[in-house]
Amino acid sequence: MTDKPEKLIDKKGLRLDGRKPDELRPIKIEVGVISNADGSAYIEQGKNKVLAGVYGPREVHPKHLALPDRMVLKCRYHMAPFSVQERKSPAPSRREIELSKVIRESLEPAIFVEYYPRTMVDIFVEVLQADGGTRCASITAAALALADAGIPMRDIVVACAAGKAGDTIVLDLMDEEDKYGTADVPVALMPNLNAVTLLQMDGILSYDEFESAVNLAIEGCKKIYTMQKEAIRRKYASAKEEGEE
Amino acid sequence: MTDKPEKLIDKKGLRLDGRKPDELRPIKIEVGVISNADGSAYIEQGKNKVLAGVYGPREVHPKHLALPDRMVLKCRYHMAPFSVQERKSPAPSRREIELSKVIRESLEPAIFVEYYPRTMVDIFVEVLQADGGTRCASITAAALALADAGIPMRDIVVACAAGKAGDTIVLDLMDEEDKYGTADVPVALMPNLNAVTLLQMDGILSYDEFESAVNLAIEGCKKIYTMQKEAIRRKYASAKEEGEE
Amino acid sequence: MTDKPEKLIDKKGLRLDGRKPDELRPIKIEVGVISNADGSAYIEQGKNKVLAGVYGPREVHPKHLALPDRMVLKCRYHMAPFSVQERKSPAPSRREIELSKVIRESLEPAIFVEYYPRTMVDIFVEVLQADGGTRCASITAAALALADAGIPMRDIVVACAAGKAGDTIVLDLMDEEDKYGTADVPVALMPNLNAVTLLQMDGILSYDEFESAVNLAIEGCKKIYTMQKEAIRRKYASAKEEGEE
Amino acid sequence: MAAVITKVKQKEIAQLIEKGKRLDGRGLTDFREIKIEQGVIERAEGSARVRLGRTDVLVGTKIEFGEPFPDTPTEGVLTVNAELVPLASPVFEAGPPDENSIELARIVDRGIRESKAIDTEKLCIEPGKKVIVVFVDVYVLNHDGNLIDASALAAMGALLNTKVPNYEVEDGEVKIKSGHTQLPIKRNPVTVTFAKIGGKLVVDPWLEEEQVMDARLSIAIDDDGNICAIQKGGNGYFEPQMILEAAKIAKDKAKEIRKKLGW
Amino acid sequence: MAAVITKVKQKEIAQLIEKGKRLDGRGLTDFREIKIEQGVIERAEGSARVRLGRTDVLVGTKIEFGEPFPDTPTEGVLTVNAELVPLASPVFEAGPPDENSIELARIVDRGIRESKAIDTEKLCIEPGKKVIVVFVDVYVLNHDGNLIDASALAAMGALLNTKVPNYEVEDGEVKIKSGHTQLPIKRNPVTVTFAKIGGKLVVDPWLEEEQVMDARLSIAIDDDGNICAIQKGGNGYFEPQMILEAAKIAKDKAKEIRKKLGW
Amino acid sequence: MAAVITKVKQKEIAQLIEKGKRLDGRGLTDFREIKIEQGVIERAEGSARVRLGRTDVLVGTKIEFGEPFPDTPTEGVLTVNAELVPLASPVFEAGPPDENSIELARIVDRGIRESKAIDTEKLCIEPGKKVIVVFVDVYVLNHDGNLIDASALAAMGALLNTKVPNYEVEDGEVKIKSGHTQLPIKRNPVTVTFAKIGGKLVVDPWLEEEQVMDARLSIAIDDDGNICAIQKGGNGYFEPQMILEAAKIAKDKAKEIRKKLGW
């Protein structure tokens, strides 16, 4: 177990892991990692390791849930029992059920749900290791899995949190900053549409601090967005290569 | 927590709350209290506070449970977690499941179930505060909610318990009499048809005592029946008033 | 609770209950014991007491599980709460769920499932008392219940375990041999087809020991098979007698 | 999935009862033949199997050591559970207990509890901390009507047959010793169930009668002929006079059964 | 089963809002009438019933003594639960909590927790071993929109009204004594919920507005006007500017409500 | 919802196997390529990811301190759980473990337990009171056939990689100290699974072979070549001779794999 650190920001203004306030954790993204899924993506963000897979559009099950004018979007955010310090029971916790809902509602605005009436799209997110900010990493990965599955979308949704550690507004909170910091503001964005699709907050912020945090989170989202597009490009490049061989 | 009282009946023959053996607790009834429900009623009987709502006749869900020649009647008796001394888990207890059944079976004899084939009527009873005799208060309120919803009935069902406290047959047992008394006999009645639709008993009674208790409970039912009809009249009067304004 | 015995095999080569290594426990079989079931059988094997009942072929429920070209076979192995030393919760344990699967898969090879498409056959096994080897006793009884229900089969499946107690390969392990022995090898057989439909093993055996155990178990199966056929004959004889009276 | 009874048969049953007769030849207040076998499950601390005609109920008891309820710190704990296993009837389904099995368990429980059949004070080991817990598991093996009376009889049969292992308390922990004593039983309640069919009461309804009955009434009677538990069931009603009549008959039938069983 | 709103009405609502008006006559940032009754459930340690127009929420609190969480050994425990009982709306179903009731409970919980409304340090009896546990049960009685604000208000109303029984610790066990003290409350957060309809923000949406809204935004504000919890809901989005606008309005509305309630 | 395999392909697979060949070019007793990565989840006390062709299984272990089972008071506790998450296959569904995931967990458990892979006596802290509990969570990430062998390998890989935190016992409570020791492992069982297709045995069936197989046989072999666990699965049968043949092949294949992995 990690003990409470003395300070979250040192004299030089740097964070526990040496980052500057507006610096992201190292991020690694890969698209197309689960052969059975119609689309999939994997992200490492700091020590977070998150896998997202998409199945669909497919038949709605059970049938009476089908909608005549749009697809049904389902989402399941789930943590592996070994992803956290204390073993997590495999049964969905209240937190997981809430996050499944907010993640779904952060992705749905991007999807042309009316293109595939009477179908269902399932988004499955598996957190293999958690390090603060799993909901944002999950959204970033799930949006890529949707793109990989060829689901028609207005934009690729991307997510990142900002918050307050000590007296400083910081980007992309890691576990200790999440636990011992003053506030956490996860934001999901469709960058091309300047549209916020997820916004939550925990902690205490003045209006001005909140404004700074939202703006910083949006900047973070835009940086990760570039990596998302790069990851898609790599996937298609390698697919093309394989095709040409 | 209430400790066991020394005596349930004092020298003057009066009960812990000063009532005479054949006296009801104070009762307050209101009809039409939940705007979303098709019918509803609220009852206070002593410290009991019970809300009943009826939805229907409506489509049967799931469909295969529909009956070709009659309506399906469902009933759920449920206690709020804060309604009792020790917090009650929201999951239905075995007691709540049994009471849901006996309450349903006490109301069903009154309903012309054959008038609405292939439909369902849902009765929801919420005990907000419990003080002994919640099943009877629930039946009294639920019957009014059914009437308020316009469900065709042979009579308004009404319920009241009698029992034995110390050596005395008493009417309308409150919590302490229920717990420390000798016997409890809840009865539901259709007064106009002289038909008993609920009868249970806990405790020990000779045949003669049992006969007295049943007769006393029936007397209690008849008194509450008057209050039920008065409550319906008030509801319609006020509805008419509103209509005339 | 039984304590661990000093030795499972005594100087004379006999077992705790006086049996020789290749000797079965006393077995009593009865066919047609549950009047409501379409087929049923009861077996006592040592202190095991197991009841099996079959319902079907009947309508598949829920309907969408029906198969166009074959029947659906379901199986539920269940232990009564009082069947074991420590009271067993009535909710199905992981062990019971696994055994339900392996028992079903041990019976299915015998059934002409294609004879009754769009139907379902339910096999219910209730262990009333457990004494080691309940899965084998369950299969032996369930196969008879299927026969009693008139389900068309290639052969009557029969099951028996062999294993290793001390240094000896023994037949039909009882509770203590199961717990304190070295290995347990339950086998189910269709004797006429020389086909093994269940095989499991727990413990440690060399290849040669394993070969001996499988062969011994098959011998045991064949002996019980004779008793199964005898039990069916008795049932039909008594049914005929009743018919003639 | 329920075995449906034809309108014709329904009418036939009601008409016979009108004349004081029943399809299986019994009189209106006759029980079917009662067979009871005690001690059939050696692994259980107590057990009894009751056959009421073709209705077949097995009850096993288990003894554990546990904590008393906070409001009865000096009394042992009784827990009654009933399972309507799908083996026993085409209308029973596997899964968690439904309203029918819960009602059955609670009726059996009340008959035992309210009559004070078990001397629960004698089951206290250390007040507020350690008591004997008695599990009564009702297991229905074949359902041919009137599960209530069969289950109540089998439960009492099993309790009368229950052995409590000897024990000693050491450092607050219960250690089992060899030998055992009988579970202390004070009363032998008997439950009598009526069906109301076509305005008449019949005792011990079998399955076809249950399928046509208007309502059901179960009355538990203790050794002194007092009433100790009642449950009305079903979608019909009873006139008050009929209830009193049933209470009288129940008293007689319970006495008869208790005598027959030597309780 | 959900009450469906016609396309016509949907258009009508949006067009009115476009003009700064609402179907029920309110201005875009007006709350419906707020009625609060405290202490309505005597059996509960605290209770409050809030009516927001026809939306009706009852909250009861219960006090228990239990163990602290390992990571906060010197703090009492807060547990918030919400039930959307089927009595309250034709779209609610009986059964275990679904995503809507869980989200509601967690939003109410965060408003209380993050604002440090309860002085949890004062609820510690013995560090790491015994603390006071506060159960907050949100019970929705009628759903006519904006359950979040009504529930958050009722929860705070119940907490402000909660009495902790006096107790003493003897041999590590808590014994209740007569009398009680008030639950220590430090802050009074107020939550303000917005619906985005046709590009505009409206405060305190009622049911028909919720049925046509694009998205929802709930902002909890503490006594100093700081933001202490936010939750976006629904299948639409917000432009960043709109979020900041909502945060400003929420600050004003929370102040207004707090003043009105005398908090 | 299951990916259905055409009758044509089914025939093709069987005919090839008849000739000793397989669709993916392997010989009948060849495993697919095995890749194992250990220590991939730093938060877990141990972990390993095994890829068997495109089948992908991640196992993590967690260490807790708890009570031993009453019948093995001096031994640590092993708990194996398997999740077939819906991410891994269109035929897996979210929800409580079904018969397939339970069977998988129990087969993996038996391989470890019966071979005495873990030195459970060394996991005892205080007999009858405190022992080390090892949780093995099997997490299937992609299902392309033969989950049993992949899971069994990943489970052993994770156990071999598991670190037990240092601790000391103070007043009956376990306190974690810095540093750790390796989990004591005595044996390295390897499980080999066969499919029976058209009367022939094939090793390590992939998904399409599983879809056409008659029956399945899994045999766990310990370091000395002894058999320590077997499970037959599927709706078909095996001739006794075929079982003995499989046992022999399993012994060889297990040795081969153990050598390859350096176990």
mmCIF file with all atom_site columns, N, CA and C in Angstrom, chain B residues 34-36 49 51 53 55 61 76 78 80-85 87 90 124 126 128-131, chain E residues 1 40-43 58 60 62 64 81 83 85-90 94 135 137 139 141-143:
data_model
loop_
_atom_site.group_PDB
_atom_site.id
_atom_site.type_symbol
_atom_site.label_atom_id
_atom_site.label_alt_id
_atom_site.label_comp_id
_atom_site.label_asym_id
_atom_site.label_entity_id
_atom_site.label_seq_id
_atom_site.pdbx_PDB_ins_code
_atom_site.Cartn_x
_atom_site.Cartn_y
_atom_site.Cartn_z
_atom_site.occupancy
_atom_site.B_iso_or_equiv
_atom_site.pdbx_formal_charge
_atom_site.auth_seq_id
_atom_site.auth_comp_id
_atom_site.auth_asym_id
_atom_site.auth_atom_id
_atom_site.pdbx_PDB_model_num
ATOM 1   N N  . ILE B 1 34  ? -50.193 10.024 -5.089  1.00 0.00 ? 34  ILE B N  1
ATOM 2   C CA . ILE B 1 34  ? -49.038 9.855  -5.986  1.00 0.00 ? 34  ILE B CA 1
ATOM 3   C C  . ILE B 1 34  ? -49.492 10.226 -7.391  1.00 0.00 ? 34  ILE B C  1
ATOM 4   N N  . SER B 1 35  ? -48.988 11.321 -7.930  1.00 0.00 ? 35  SER B N  1
ATOM 5   C CA . SER B 1 35  ? -49.538 11.774 -9.214  1.00 0.00 ? 35  SER B CA 1
ATOM 6   C C  . SER B 1 35  ? -49.244 10.804 -10.350 1.00 0.00 ? 35  SER B C  1
ATOM 7   N N  . ASN B 1 36  ? -48.116 10.090 -10.291 1.00 0.00 ? 36  ASN B N  1
ATOM 8   C CA . ASN B 1 36  ? -47.781 9.170  -11.384 1.00 0.00 ? 36  ASN B CA 1
ATOM 9   C C  . ASN B 1 36  ? -48.631 7.898  -11.390 1.00 0.00 ? 36  ASN B C  1
ATOM 10  N N  . LYS B 1 49  ? -46.914 4.233  8.875   1.00 0.00 ? 49  LYS B N  1
ATOM 11  C CA . LYS B 1 49  ? -47.122 5.134  7.743   1.00 0.00 ? 49  LYS B CA 1
ATOM 12  C C  . LYS B 1 49  ? -46.933 4.311  6.488   1.00 0.00 ? 49  LYS B C  1
ATOM 13  N N  . LEU B 1 51  ? -47.828 3.736  2.259   1.00 0.00 ? 51  LEU B N  1
ATOM 14  C CA . LEU B 1 51  ? -48.221 4.318  0.989   1.00 0.00 ? 51  LEU B CA 1
ATOM 15  C C  . LEU B 1 51  ? -48.515 3.163  0.036   1.00 0.00 ? 51  LEU B C  1
ATOM 16  N N  . GLY B 1 53  ? -49.741 2.227  -4.046  1.00 0.00 ? 53  GLY B N  1
ATOM 17  C CA . GLY B 1 53  ? -49.993 2.748  -5.384  1.00 0.00 ? 53  GLY B CA 1
ATOM 18  C C  . GLY B 1 53  ? -50.375 1.620  -6.310  1.00 0.00 ? 53  GLY B C  1
ATOM 19  N N  . TYR B 1 55  ? -50.790 0.545  -10.471 1.00 0.00 ? 55  TYR B N  1
ATOM 20  C CA . TYR B 1 55  ? -50.594 0.837  -11.889 1.00 0.00 ? 55  TYR B CA 1
ATOM 21  C C  . TYR B 1 55  ? -51.367 -0.207 -12.683 1.00 0.00 ? 55  TYR B C  1
ATOM 22  N N  . HIS B 1 61  ? -46.139 -7.780 -18.698 1.00 0.00 ? 61  HIS B N  1
ATOM 23  C CA . HIS B 1 61  ? -44.713 -7.747 -18.993 1.00 0.00 ? 61  HIS B CA 1
ATOM 24  C C  . HIS B 1 61  ? -44.009 -8.714 -18.054 1.00 0.00 ? 61  HIS B C  1
ATOM 25  N N  . ARG B 1 76  ? -46.479 -6.132 -4.444  1.00 0.00 ? 76  ARG B N  1
ATOM 26  C CA . ARG B 1 76  ? -45.166 -6.051 -3.796  1.00 0.00 ? 76  ARG B CA 1
ATOM 27  C C  . ARG B 1 76  ? -45.294 -5.222 -2.532  1.00 0.00 ? 76  ARG B C  1
ATOM 28  N N  . HIS B 1 78  ? -43.246 -3.788 0.529   1.00 0.00 ? 78  HIS B N  1
ATOM 29  C CA . HIS B 1 78  ? -41.837 -3.461 0.709   1.00 0.00 ? 78  HIS B CA 1
ATOM 30  C C  . HIS B 1 78  ? -41.678 -2.460 1.838   1.00 0.00 ? 78  HIS B C  1
ATOM 31  N N  . ALA B 1 80  ? -39.309 0.459  3.677   1.00 0.00 ? 80  ALA B N  1
ATOM 32  C CA . ALA B 1 80  ? -38.174 1.368  3.526   1.00 0.00 ? 80  ALA B CA 1
ATOM 33  C C  . ALA B 1 80  ? -37.106 0.980  4.551   1.00 0.00 ? 80  ALA B C  1
ATOM 34  N N  . PRO B 1 81  ? -35.840 1.150  4.184   1.00 0.00 ? 81  PRO B N  1
ATOM 35  C CA . PRO B 1 81  ? -34.753 0.754  5.104   1.00 0.00 ? 81  PRO B CA 1
ATOM 36  C C  . PRO B 1 81  ? -34.849 1.449  6.457   1.00 0.00 ? 81  PRO B C  1
ATOM 37  N N  . PHE B 1 82  ? -35.415 2.655  6.456   1.00 0.00 ? 82  PHE B N  1
ATOM 38  C CA . PHE B 1 82  ? -35.460 3.430  7.705   1.00 0.00 ? 82  PHE B CA 1
ATOM 39  C C  . PHE B 1 82  ? -36.781 3.268  8.443   1.00 0.00 ? 82  PHE B C  1
ATOM 40  N N  . SER B 1 83  ? -37.628 2.330  7.999   1.00 0.00 ? 83  SER B N  1
ATOM 41  C CA . SER B 1 83  ? -38.966 2.209  8.579   1.00 0.00 ? 83  SER B CA 1
ATOM 42  C C  . SER B 1 83  ? -38.973 1.486  9.921   1.00 0.00 ? 83  SER B C  1
ATOM 43  N N  . VAL B 1 84  ? -37.876 0.800  10.218  1.00 0.00 ? 84  VAL B N  1
ATOM 44  C CA . VAL B 1 84  ? -37.808 -0.005 11.438  1.00 0.00 ? 84  VAL B CA 1
ATOM 45  C C  . VAL B 1 84  ? -36.597 0.378  12.273  1.00 0.00 ? 84  VAL B C  1
ATOM 46  N N  . GLN B 1 85  ? -36.539 -0.150 13.490  1.00 0.00 ? 85  GLN B N  1
ATOM 47  C CA . GLN B 1 85  ? -35.480 0.208  14.435  1.00 0.00 ? 85  GLN B CA 1
ATOM 48  C C  . GLN B 1 85  ? -34.094 -0.030 13.840  1.00 0.00 ? 85  GLN B C  1
ATOM 49  N N  . ARG B 1 87  ? -31.770 -0.759 10.661  1.00 0.00 ? 87  ARG B N  1
ATOM 50  C CA . ARG B 1 87  ? -31.908 -0.540 9.222   1.00 0.00 ? 87  ARG B CA 1
ATOM 51  C C  . ARG B 1 87  ? -32.150 -1.863 8.491   1.00 0.00 ? 87  ARG B C  1
ATOM 52  N N  . PRO B 1 90  ? -32.433 -3.207 1.629   1.00 0.00 ? 90  PRO B N  1
ATOM 53  C CA . PRO B 1 90  ? -33.467 -2.999 0.615   1.00 0.00 ? 90  PRO B CA 1
ATOM 54  C C  . PRO B 1 90  ? -33.897 -4.278 -0.118  1.00 0.00 ? 90  PRO B C  1
ATOM 55  N N  . PHE B 1 124 ? -48.324 -1.701 -5.452  1.00 0.00 ? 124 PHE B N  1
ATOM 56  C CA . PHE B 1 124 ? -47.064 -1.487 -4.748  1.00 0.00 ? 124 PHE B CA 1
ATOM 57  C C  . PHE B 1 124 ? -47.342 -0.867 -3.388  1.00 0.00 ? 124 PHE B C  1
ATOM 58  N N  . GLU B 1 126 ? -45.561 0.533  0.061   1.00 0.00 ? 126 GLU B N  1
ATOM 59  C CA . GLU B 1 126 ? -44.314 0.952  0.679   1.00 0.00 ? 126 GLU B CA 1
ATOM 60  C C  . GLU B 1 126 ? -44.582 1.320  2.140   1.00 0.00 ? 126 GLU B C  1
ATOM 61  N N  . LEU B 1 128 ? -43.398 3.125  5.085   1.00 0.00 ? 128 LEU B N  1
ATOM 62  C CA . LEU B 1 128 ? -42.421 4.179  5.377   1.00 0.00 ? 128 LEU B CA 1
ATOM 63  C C  . LEU B 1 128 ? -42.036 4.154  6.856   1.00 0.00 ? 128 LEU B C  1
ATOM 64  N N  . GLN B 1 129 ? -42.981 3.731  7.691   1.00 0.00 ? 129 GLN B N  1
ATOM 65  C CA . GLN B 1 129 ? -42.685 3.558  9.117   1.00 0.00 ? 129 GLN B CA 1
ATOM 66  C C  . GLN B 1 129 ? -43.568 2.425  9.641   1.00 0.00 ? 129 GLN B C  1
ATOM 67  N N  . ALA B 1 130 ? -42.979 1.554  10.458  1.00 0.00 ? 130 ALA B N  1
ATOM 68  C CA . ALA B 1 130 ? -43.683 0.357  10.914  1.00 0.00 ? 130 ALA B CA 1
ATOM 69  C C  . ALA B 1 130 ? -43.925 0.401  12.413  1.00 0.00 ? 130 ALA B C  1
ATOM 70  N N  . ASP B 1 131 ? -45.126 -0.012 12.815  1.00 0.00 ? 131 ASP B N  1
ATOM 71  C CA . ASP B 1 131 ? -45.486 0.052  14.238  1.00 0.00 ? 131 ASP B CA 1
ATOM 72  C C  . ASP B 1 131 ? -46.435 -1.073 14.626  1.00 0.00 ? 131 ASP B C  1
ATOM 73  N N  . MET E 2 1   ? -42.574 0.752  -21.867 1.00 0.00 ? 1   MET E N  1
ATOM 74  C CA . MET E 2 1   ? -43.497 1.083  -20.787 1.00 0.00 ? 1   MET E CA 1
ATOM 75  C C  . MET E 2 1   ? -43.397 2.570  -20.406 1.00 0.00 ? 1   MET E C  1
ATOM 76  N N  . VAL E 2 40  ? -40.045 13.670 9.524   1.00 0.00 ? 40  VAL E N  1
ATOM 77  C CA . VAL E 2 40  ? -41.329 13.016 9.236   1.00 0.00 ? 40  VAL E CA 1
ATOM 78  C C  . VAL E 2 40  ? -41.367 11.542 9.629   1.00 0.00 ? 40  VAL E C  1
ATOM 79  N N  . ILE E 2 41  ? -40.211 10.924 9.756   1.00 0.00 ? 41  ILE E N  1
ATOM 80  C CA . ILE E 2 41  ? -40.158 9.497  10.145  1.00 0.00 ? 41  ILE E CA 1
ATOM 81  C C  . ILE E 2 41  ? -39.502 9.410  11.521  1.00 0.00 ? 41  ILE E C  1
ATOM 82  N N  . GLU E 2 42  ? -40.321 9.233  12.554  1.00 0.00 ? 42  GLU E N  1
ATOM 83  C CA . GLU E 2 42  ? -39.801 9.247  13.921  1.00 0.00 ? 42  GLU E CA 1
ATOM 84  C C  . GLU E 2 42  ? -38.856 8.066  14.186  1.00 0.00 ? 42  GLU E C  1
ATOM 85  N N  . ARG E 2 43  ? -39.090 6.938  13.533  1.00 0.00 ? 43  ARG E N  1
ATOM 86  C CA . ARG E 2 43  ? -38.259 5.735  13.728  1.00 0.00 ? 43  ARG E CA 1
ATOM 87  C C  . ARG E 2 43  ? -36.844 5.924  13.202  1.00 0.00 ? 43  ARG E C  1
ATOM 88  N N  . LEU E 2 58  ? -38.272 11.104 -0.234  1.00 0.00 ? 58  LEU E N  1
ATOM 89  C CA . LEU E 2 58  ? -38.162 10.953 1.207   1.00 0.00 ? 58  LEU E CA 1
ATOM 90  C C  . LEU E 2 58  ? -36.790 10.371 1.517   1.00 0.00 ? 58  LEU E C  1
ATOM 91  N N  . GLY E 2 60  ? -34.381 8.976  4.726   1.00 0.00 ? 60  GLY E N  1
ATOM 92  C CA . GLY E 2 60  ? -34.259 8.636  6.136   1.00 0.00 ? 60  GLY E CA 1
ATOM 93  C C  . GLY E 2 60  ? -32.813 8.271  6.428   1.00 0.00 ? 60  GLY E C  1
ATOM 94  N N  . LYS E 2 62  ? -30.130 6.306  9.206   1.00 0.00 ? 62  LYS E N  1
ATOM 95  C CA . LYS E 2 62  ? -30.008 5.384  10.339  1.00 0.00 ? 62  LYS E CA 1
ATOM 96  C C  . LYS E 2 62  ? -28.565 5.441  10.831  1.00 0.00 ? 62  LYS E C  1
ATOM 97  N N  . GLU E 2 64  ? -25.581 3.439  12.855  1.00 0.00 ? 64  GLU E N  1
ATOM 98  C CA . GLU E 2 64  ? -25.115 2.167  13.411  1.00 0.00 ? 64  GLU E CA 1
ATOM 99  C C  . GLU E 2 64  ? -23.680 2.338  13.902  1.00 0.00 ? 64  GLU E C  1
ATOM 100 N N  . ASN E 2 81  ? -27.610 5.243  -0.332  1.00 0.00 ? 81  ASN E N  1
ATOM 101 C CA . ASN E 2 81  ? -28.303 4.265  -1.153  1.00 0.00 ? 81  ASN E CA 1
ATOM 102 C C  . ASN E 2 81  ? -29.561 4.936  -1.703  1.00 0.00 ? 81  ASN E C  1
ATOM 103 N N  . GLU E 2 83  ? -33.326 4.249  -3.796  1.00 0.00 ? 83  GLU E N  1
ATOM 104 C CA . GLU E 2 83  ? -34.265 3.284  -4.370  1.00 0.00 ? 83  GLU E CA 1
ATOM 105 C C  . GLU E 2 83  ? -35.301 3.991  -5.224  1.00 0.00 ? 83  GLU E C  1
ATOM 106 N N  . VAL E 2 85  ? -38.364 3.115  -6.305  1.00 0.00 ? 85  VAL E N  1
ATOM 107 C CA . VAL E 2 85  ? -39.396 2.093  -6.124  1.00 0.00 ? 85  VAL E CA 1
ATOM 108 C C  . VAL E 2 85  ? -40.464 2.229  -7.206  1.00 0.00 ? 85  VAL E C  1
ATOM 109 N N  . PRO E 2 86  ? -41.003 1.088  -7.648  1.00 0.00 ? 86  PRO E N  1
ATOM 110 C CA . PRO E 2 86  ? -41.929 1.114  -8.795  1.00 0.00 ? 86  PRO E CA 1
ATOM 111 C C  . PRO E 2 86  ? -43.221 1.889  -8.514  1.00 0.00 ? 86  PRO E C  1
ATOM 112 N N  . LEU E 2 87  ? -43.472 2.170  -7.256  1.00 0.00 ? 87  LEU E N  1
ATOM 113 C CA . LEU E 2 87  ? -44.597 3.025  -6.878  1.00 0.00 ? 87  LEU E CA 1
ATOM 114 C C  . LEU E 2 87  ? -44.482 4.420  -7.494  1.00 0.00 ? 87  LEU E C  1
ATOM 115 N N  . ALA E 2 88  ? -43.239 4.862  -7.691  1.00 0.00 ? 88  ALA E N  1
ATOM 116 C CA . ALA E 2 88  ? -42.981 6.275  -8.004  1.00 0.00 ? 88  ALA E CA 1
ATOM 117 C C  . ALA E 2 88  ? -43.085 6.629  -9.478  1.00 0.00 ? 88  ALA E C  1
ATOM 118 N N  . SER E 2 89  ? -43.099 5.623  -10.330 1.00 0.00 ? 89  SER E N  1
ATOM 119 C CA . SER E 2 89  ? -43.130 5.913  -11.765 1.00 0.00 ? 89  SER E CA 1
ATOM 120 C C  . SER E 2 89  ? -43.407 4.637  -12.539 1.00 0.00 ? 89  SER E C  1
ATOM 121 N N  . PRO E 2 90  ? -44.161 4.746  -13.643 1.00 0.00 ? 90  PRO E N  1
ATOM 122 C CA . PRO E 2 90  ? -44.386 3.537  -14.450 1.00 0.00 ? 90  PRO E CA 1
ATOM 123 C C  . PRO E 2 90  ? -43.098 3.008  -15.084 1.00 0.00 ? 90  PRO E C  1
ATOM 124 N N  . ALA E 2 94  ? -39.174 -3.089 -9.971  1.00 0.00 ? 94  ALA E N  1
ATOM 125 C CA . ALA E 2 94  ? -38.670 -3.705 -8.752  1.00 0.00 ? 94  ALA E CA 1
ATOM 126 C C  . ALA E 2 94  ? -37.405 -4.478 -9.092  1.00 0.00 ? 94  ALA E C  1
ATOM 127 N N  . PHE E 2 135 ? -26.144 5.777  7.590   1.00 0.00 ? 135 PHE E N  1
ATOM 128 C CA . PHE E 2 135 ? -26.821 5.310  6.377   1.00 0.00 ? 135 PHE E CA 1
ATOM 129 C C  . PHE E 2 135 ? -27.789 6.385  5.904   1.00 0.00 ? 135 PHE E C  1
ATOM 130 N N  . ASP E 2 137 ? -30.672 6.782  3.219   1.00 0.00 ? 137 ASP E N  1
ATOM 131 C CA . ASP E 2 137 ? -31.480 6.061  2.240   1.00 0.00 ? 137 ASP E CA 1
ATOM 132 C C  . ASP E 2 137 ? -32.422 7.017  1.519   1.00 0.00 ? 137 ASP E C  1
ATOM 133 N N  . TYR E 2 139 ? -35.351 7.632  -0.939  1.00 0.00 ? 139 TYR E N  1
ATOM 134 C CA . TYR E 2 139 ? -36.531 6.869  -1.329  1.00 0.00 ? 139 TYR E CA 1
ATOM 135 C C  . TYR E 2 139 ? -37.390 7.772  -2.213  1.00 0.00 ? 139 TYR E C  1
ATOM 136 N N  . LEU E 2 141 ? -40.576 8.798  -4.053  1.00 0.00 ? 141 LEU E N  1
ATOM 137 C CA . LEU E 2 141 ? -42.004 8.455  -3.950  1.00 0.00 ? 141 LEU E CA 1
ATOM 138 C C  . LEU E 2 141 ? -42.800 8.850  -5.186  1.00 0.00 ? 141 LEU E C  1
ATOM 139 N N  . ASN E 2 142 ? -42.359 9.893  -5.880  1.00 0.00 ? 142 ASN E N  1
ATOM 140 C CA . ASN E 2 142 ? -43.021 10.280 -7.134  1.00 0.00 ? 142 ASN E CA 1
ATOM 141 C C  . ASN E 2 142 ? -41.977 10.975 -7.999  1.00 0.00 ? 142 ASN E C  1
ATOM 142 N N  . HIS E 2 143 ? -41.892 10.527 -9.253  1.00 0.00 ? 143 HIS E N  1
ATOM 143 C CA . HIS E 2 143 ? -40.845 11.021 -10.147 1.00 0.00 ? 143 HIS E CA 1
ATOM 144 C C  . HIS E 2 143 ? -41.442 11.948 -11.192 1.00 0.00 ? 143 HIS E C  1
#
